[in-house]
Amino acid sequence: MQLPIPIDQLKQLLVADGVVAPERFDAIAVEADRKNQSILDVLVADRVVASDYLGNLIAGALGVARANIAMESLDREAVNALPEDIARSRQVILFARETDGTYDAAMTDPSDLATREFLEERLKAKIRPFLATREDLNRGFSVYGYELGQDFKKLIDDNIRASLVAGAKDAKEAAADLPIIAIVDNVLSYALASRASDIHIEILEDATYIRYRIDGILYEIMSIPKDIHPAIVARIKLLAGLKLDEHFTPQDGRFRYEVGSQSIDVRVSVMPTFYGEKAEMRLLESSEKPLSLEELGLSQEDTKVVAENLKKAYGMIISCGPTGSGKTTTLYTLMNMLNHPQVNITTIEDPIEYNMRYVNQTQINPQAGITFASGLRALLRQDPNIIMVGEIRDAETADISVQASLTGHLLLSSLHTNDAPTAVPRFFDLGVPPFLVSSVLNMIIAQRLVRRICPTCIYSYEPDTGSLAAIEQQLKRVSVGGVPKVKVPTVLYRGKGCAACGGTGYRGRIGIYEIMEVDEKMKEIITKPEFSLEALREQASANGMATMFEDGIRKVQLAQTTLEEVLRVIRE
């Protein structure tokens, strides 16, 4: 979130409202400068103020209204009056036009007179500024993605024809062929506009298929002739610095891609398959930063539990869930909260997904002898206070992690388990004795990611009696002891589908969580010779832990996601 008013004015407003003491504000300003983050983001992340409160406060100070893009239908004609590259570089969206011809402009900095004058000169119309957040602008930018989608297939088809006419070439020449360059550039640009996290380019018997993963779901975008597949893969290899003449060995690389003012890191994996090489590209926004716990989706109660456990000087905090459930983002958010001048944070990761200032990050490299186990052993000689291990996946890493936690280090890591309680027997499977598990475990966070309902096209409806009965039955089945901690919702929500969400009814994702704090009673259960997982679950429930399904139902009640989405990820 950009600060459009002087920092001293923000301080005066917050102190006058009694929200923060002057000394606390100054300390936060120093922390924000050290982390190279906006002070607004740090204020929200440290739970000093809520994001909405800040937005209203700043809008009032500027004498403008807040852009309500989330609840209004975007005027596509108004949006398209300004080209996307200008909109992104100036951080502005024209979201409506008034009867007198004035454009309503959502801006991260409504006090930017130079941008307002530029727009008025370009559009030959008056501009009425509104204060906007990054999320507001992203919803507006999605309209450009919709328009791009109308021309995407035509652009690809035109370049396919040009490439086929050009005839056969060797891999190096094909990778530098202009139509092939255009195809790969358009595939990347459309993926960014569609908010895709992954691009799959797969060759089958009859054609090559391009698929995008958007909000965790794979969508088939188009098929292209398999004759140009080798040239496309060669182009991707060239960008990632891979060997063009190697076709039978897996290869990994990465490159930086820029479109307009947006810059992303692209992680590339090329794998030989039966009909040829498959290319997979993971898109990582280089500007993306870890969020606050509230923005991730944790409730106020769970946020307090996590914050208290982060104050502990040693022990383990474990994030659990399957691949793609948001564990890494959660760990980075915790590290961001712990990142202070008084501590030394070191990590061993595979791969490094976010670059964090003042955090010493190491990526594993088995060819150089750096594995999770060997890297962690070396990190212990770096005088760390806090250690983050990307994943505990073998007995050696588990053993060293436990020893590190016992010797005065706070260790963050992840495990692949279905829920929070099953992390305990997973440690047993890795050869860690029960008395050590009980000694080092502070907290376990299990999670899944559900798609958010698109705020632009959301609507409510009353479920039928059959659906209500099914929800009640499912709640009783997954709730510990058959006593749910949440009520069956009487009103449900979903998205109709619009330009902002690409017709899916969903836009973005949020986590559903299960937070298990390990107290003395739970430690006794863990160390008993006749360990019972069910007894551990019952004690966690008695301590107030809600299951992921119950947390999901809470988010259904808050109109953040749909019942179908919660059932989908829980069943997975």
Coordinates of C-alpha atoms in Angstrom, one line a residue, residues 288-538:
E288 CA 5.3 -9.8 -4.2
K289 CA 5.8 -9.7 -0.4
P290 CA 4.5 -11.8 2.4
L291 CA 1.2 -10.6 3.8
S292 CA -0.1 -10.2 7.3
L293 CA -1.7 -13.1 9.1
E294 CA -5.2 -11.5 8.7
E295 CA -4.7 -11.1 5.0
L296 CA -3.7 -14.8 4.7
G297 CA -7.1 -15.7 6.2
L298 CA -6.4 -16.4 9.9
S299 CA -9.1 -15.4 12.4
Q300 CA -8.4 -13.0 15.2
E301 CA -8.3 -15.8 17.7
D302 CA -5.8 -17.9 15.6
T303 CA -3.7 -14.7 14.9
K304 CA -3.3 -14.2 18.7
V305 CA -2.2 -17.8 19.2
V306 CA 0.3 -17.6 16.4
A307 CA 1.6 -14.2 17.6
E308 CA 2.1 -15.6 21.2
N309 CA 4.1 -18.6 19.8
L310 CA 6.3 -16.3 17.8
K311 CA 7.5 -14.7 21.0
K312 CA 9.0 -18.0 22.2
A313 CA 12.8 -18.1 22.0
Y314 CA 13.1 -21.8 20.9
G315 CA 11.1 -24.7 19.7
M316 CA 9.4 -25.6 16.5
I317 CA 6.6 -24.1 14.5
I318 CA 5.4 -26.4 11.7
S319 CA 3.3 -25.7 8.7
C320 CA 1.4 -28.7 7.2
G321 CA -0.5 -29.4 4.1
P322 CA -0.2 -30.9 0.6
T323 CA 1.8 -29.3 -2.2
G324 CA 0.3 -26.0 -3.3
S325 CA -1.5 -25.4 0.0
G326 CA 0.3 -22.1 0.8
K327 CA 2.8 -23.4 3.4
T328 CA 5.7 -21.4 2.0
T329 CA 3.8 -18.2 2.0
T330 CA 2.8 -18.8 5.6
L331 CA 6.4 -19.4 6.6
Y332 CA 7.5 -16.3 4.9
T333 CA 4.8 -14.3 6.6
L334 CA 6.0 -15.6 10.0
M335 CA 9.6 -14.7 9.1
N336 CA 8.5 -11.2 8.1
M337 CA 6.9 -10.8 11.5
L338 CA 10.1 -12.0 13.2
N339 CA 12.5 -9.9 11.1
H340 CA 14.0 -7.4 13.5
P341 CA 17.5 -6.0 14.0
Q342 CA 18.0 -8.0 17.2
V343 CA 17.8 -11.4 15.6
N344 CA 19.7 -13.4 12.9
I345 CA 17.4 -15.3 10.6
T346 CA 18.9 -17.9 8.3
T347 CA 17.1 -20.2 5.8
I348 CA 17.7 -23.3 3.7
E349 CA 15.1 -23.6 0.9
D350 CA 14.2 -25.3 -2.3
P351 CA 13.7 -23.0 -4.1
I352 CA 14.0 -19.4 -2.7
E353 CA 10.6 -18.0 -3.7
Y354 CA 10.7 -14.6 -2.0
N355 CA 13.8 -12.4 -1.6
M356 CA 13.6 -11.1 2.0
R357 CA 15.8 -8.2 3.1
Y358 CA 18.1 -8.9 6.2
V359 CA 17.3 -12.7 5.9
N360 CA 20.2 -14.9 5.0
Q361 CA 18.7 -17.3 2.4
T362 CA 20.4 -20.4 1.0
Q363 CA 19.0 -22.6 -1.8
I364 CA 19.8 -26.3 -1.7
N365 CA 22.1 -27.6 -4.4
P366 CA 22.6 -31.4 -4.2
Q367 CA 25.3 -31.3 -6.9
A368 CA 27.3 -29.0 -4.7
G369 CA 26.6 -31.1 -1.6
I370 CA 24.0 -28.7 -0.1
T371 CA 21.0 -30.6 1.0
F372 CA 18.4 -29.7 3.7
A373 CA 20.4 -31.8 6.2
S374 CA 23.9 -30.6 5.3
G375 CA 22.8 -27.0 4.8
L376 CA 21.0 -27.0 8.2
R377 CA 24.1 -28.4 9.8
A378 CA 26.2 -25.6 8.3
L379 CA 23.6 -22.9 9.3
L380 CA 24.0 -23.9 12.9
R381 CA 27.5 -22.5 12.8
Q382 CA 26.2 -19.1 11.5
D383 CA 25.0 -18.0 15.0
P384 CA 21.3 -18.0 14.1
N385 CA 18.4 -17.1 16.4
I386 CA 15.7 -18.2 13.9
I387 CA 16.1 -20.9 11.3
M388 CA 13.7 -21.7 8.5
V389 CA 14.0 -25.1 6.8
G390 CA 11.9 -25.3 3.6
E391 CA 10.7 -28.9 4.3
I392 CA 11.5 -31.7 6.8
R393 CA 11.5 -34.7 4.4
D394 CA 13.9 -37.2 5.9
A395 CA 15.1 -38.6 9.2
E396 CA 18.5 -36.8 9.1
T397 CA 16.8 -33.4 8.6
A398 CA 14.3 -34.1 11.3
D399 CA 17.0 -35.1 13.7
I400 CA 19.1 -32.0 13.1
S401 CA 16.0 -29.8 13.3
V402 CA 15.0 -31.2 16.7
Q403 CA 18.5 -30.8 18.0
A404 CA 18.6 -27.1 16.8
S405 CA 15.2 -26.5 18.5
L406 CA 16.5 -28.0 21.7
T407 CA 19.6 -25.8 21.7
G408 CA 18.0 -22.3 21.8
H409 CA 16.8 -21.8 18.2
L410 CA 13.3 -21.1 17.0
L411 CA 12.8 -23.3 13.9
L412 CA 10.2 -22.9 11.2
S413 CA 9.5 -25.7 8.7
S414 CA 6.9 -27.6 6.8
L415 CA 5.6 -31.2 6.7
H416 CA 3.3 -33.0 4.2
T417 CA 0.4 -34.1 6.4
N418 CA -3.3 -33.9 6.0
D419 CA -4.1 -32.1 9.3
A420 CA -2.3 -30.6 12.3
P421 CA -2.5 -33.6 14.8
T422 CA -1.1 -36.1 12.2
A423 CA 2.2 -34.0 12.2
V424 CA 3.0 -35.7 15.5
P425 CA 3.0 -39.4 14.2
R426 CA 4.8 -38.1 11.1
F427 CA 7.7 -37.1 13.4
F428 CA 7.6 -40.6 14.9
D429 CA 7.8 -42.1 11.4
L430 CA 10.9 -39.9 10.8
G431 CA 12.6 -41.5 13.8
V432 CA 12.2 -38.7 16.4
P433 CA 11.4 -40.2 19.9
P434 CA 8.1 -39.1 21.4
F435 CA 9.8 -37.3 24.4
L436 CA 11.8 -35.1 21.9
V437 CA 8.7 -34.4 19.8
S438 CA 6.8 -33.2 22.9
S439 CA 9.8 -31.1 24.0
V440 CA 10.3 -29.1 20.8
L441 CA 6.8 -28.7 19.2
N442 CA 5.3 -25.3 20.0
M443 CA 2.6 -25.0 17.4
I444 CA 1.4 -26.8 14.2
I445 CA -0.5 -24.9 11.4
A446 CA -2.4 -27.0 8.9
Q447 CA -3.9 -25.3 5.9
R448 CA -5.6 -25.5 2.5
L449 CA -6.2 -22.8 -0.1
V450 CA -9.8 -22.0 -1.2
R451 CA -10.8 -19.7 -4.0
R452 CA -12.3 -16.3 -3.0
I453 CA -15.7 -15.3 -4.3
C454 CA -15.2 -12.5 -6.9
P455 CA -16.2 -9.3 -5.1
T456 CA -17.5 -7.7 -8.3
C457 CA -20.2 -10.3 -9.1
I458 CA -21.0 -11.8 -5.7
Y459 CA -24.6 -12.6 -4.8
S460 CA -26.4 -14.4 -1.9
Y461 CA -29.0 -17.2 -2.0
E462 CA -30.8 -19.4 0.5
P463 CA -29.7 -23.1 0.4
D464 CA -32.4 -25.8 0.1
T465 CA -33.2 -28.0 3.0
G466 CA -31.2 -30.9 1.5
S467 CA -28.0 -28.8 1.3
L468 CA -28.5 -27.6 4.9
A469 CA -28.8 -31.2 6.1
A470 CA -25.7 -32.2 4.2
I471 CA -23.7 -29.3 5.7
E472 CA -24.9 -30.3 9.2
Q473 CA -24.0 -33.9 8.7
Q474 CA -20.5 -33.1 7.3
L475 CA -19.9 -30.7 10.2
K476 CA -20.7 -33.4 12.7
R477 CA -18.6 -35.9 10.9
V478 CA -15.4 -33.8 10.8
S479 CA -15.8 -32.0 14.1
V480 CA -14.0 -33.6 17.0
G481 CA -16.5 -35.4 19.2
G482 CA -19.3 -34.6 16.7
V483 CA -19.9 -31.2 18.3
P484 CA -19.3 -28.5 15.7
K485 CA -17.8 -25.1 16.7
V486 CA -19.7 -23.3 14.1
K487 CA -23.4 -23.1 13.1
V488 CA -24.9 -24.2 9.7
P489 CA -25.1 -21.1 7.5
T490 CA -28.6 -20.1 6.5
V491 CA -27.4 -17.8 3.7
L492 CA -24.8 -18.8 1.1
Y493 CA -22.8 -16.8 -1.5
R494 CA -21.3 -17.3 -4.9
G495 CA -20.1 -15.3 -7.9
K496 CA -22.2 -15.0 -11.1
G497 CA -19.1 -14.7 -13.3
C498 CA -17.9 -11.5 -14.9
A499 CA -15.0 -9.9 -16.8
A500 CA -13.0 -9.3 -13.6
C501 CA -12.9 -13.1 -12.7
G502 CA -12.9 -14.5 -16.3
G503 CA -16.4 -15.9 -15.8
T504 CA -15.4 -18.3 -13.0
G505 CA -17.1 -16.5 -10.1
Y506 CA -13.8 -16.6 -8.2
R507 CA -10.9 -14.2 -7.9
G508 CA -7.8 -14.9 -5.7
R509 CA -7.4 -17.3 -2.8
I510 CA -7.6 -17.4 0.9
G511 CA -6.4 -20.0 3.5
I512 CA -8.5 -22.2 5.8
Y513 CA -6.6 -23.2 8.9
E514 CA -6.2 -25.6 11.8
I515 CA -4.0 -24.1 14.5
M516 CA -2.8 -26.6 17.2
E517 CA -0.9 -25.2 20.1
V518 CA 1.0 -27.9 22.0
D519 CA 0.4 -27.4 25.7
E520 CA 1.3 -29.5 28.7
K521 CA -1.7 -31.8 28.5
M522 CA -1.0 -32.5 24.8
K523 CA 2.7 -33.2 25.6
E524 CA 1.5 -35.9 28.1
I525 CA -0.6 -37.5 25.4
I526 CA 2.4 -37.4 22.9
T527 CA 4.8 -39.1 25.4
K528 CA 2.4 -41.9 26.5
P529 CA 3.5 -45.4 25.4
E530 CA 0.0 -46.0 24.0
F531 CA -0.1 -42.8 22.0
S532 CA -3.6 -42.1 20.6
L533 CA -4.1 -39.7 17.7
E534 CA -7.8 -39.5 18.5
A535 CA -7.0 -38.5 22.1
L536 CA -4.6 -35.8 20.7
R537 CA -7.4 -34.5 18.5
E538 CA -9.9 -34.4 21.4

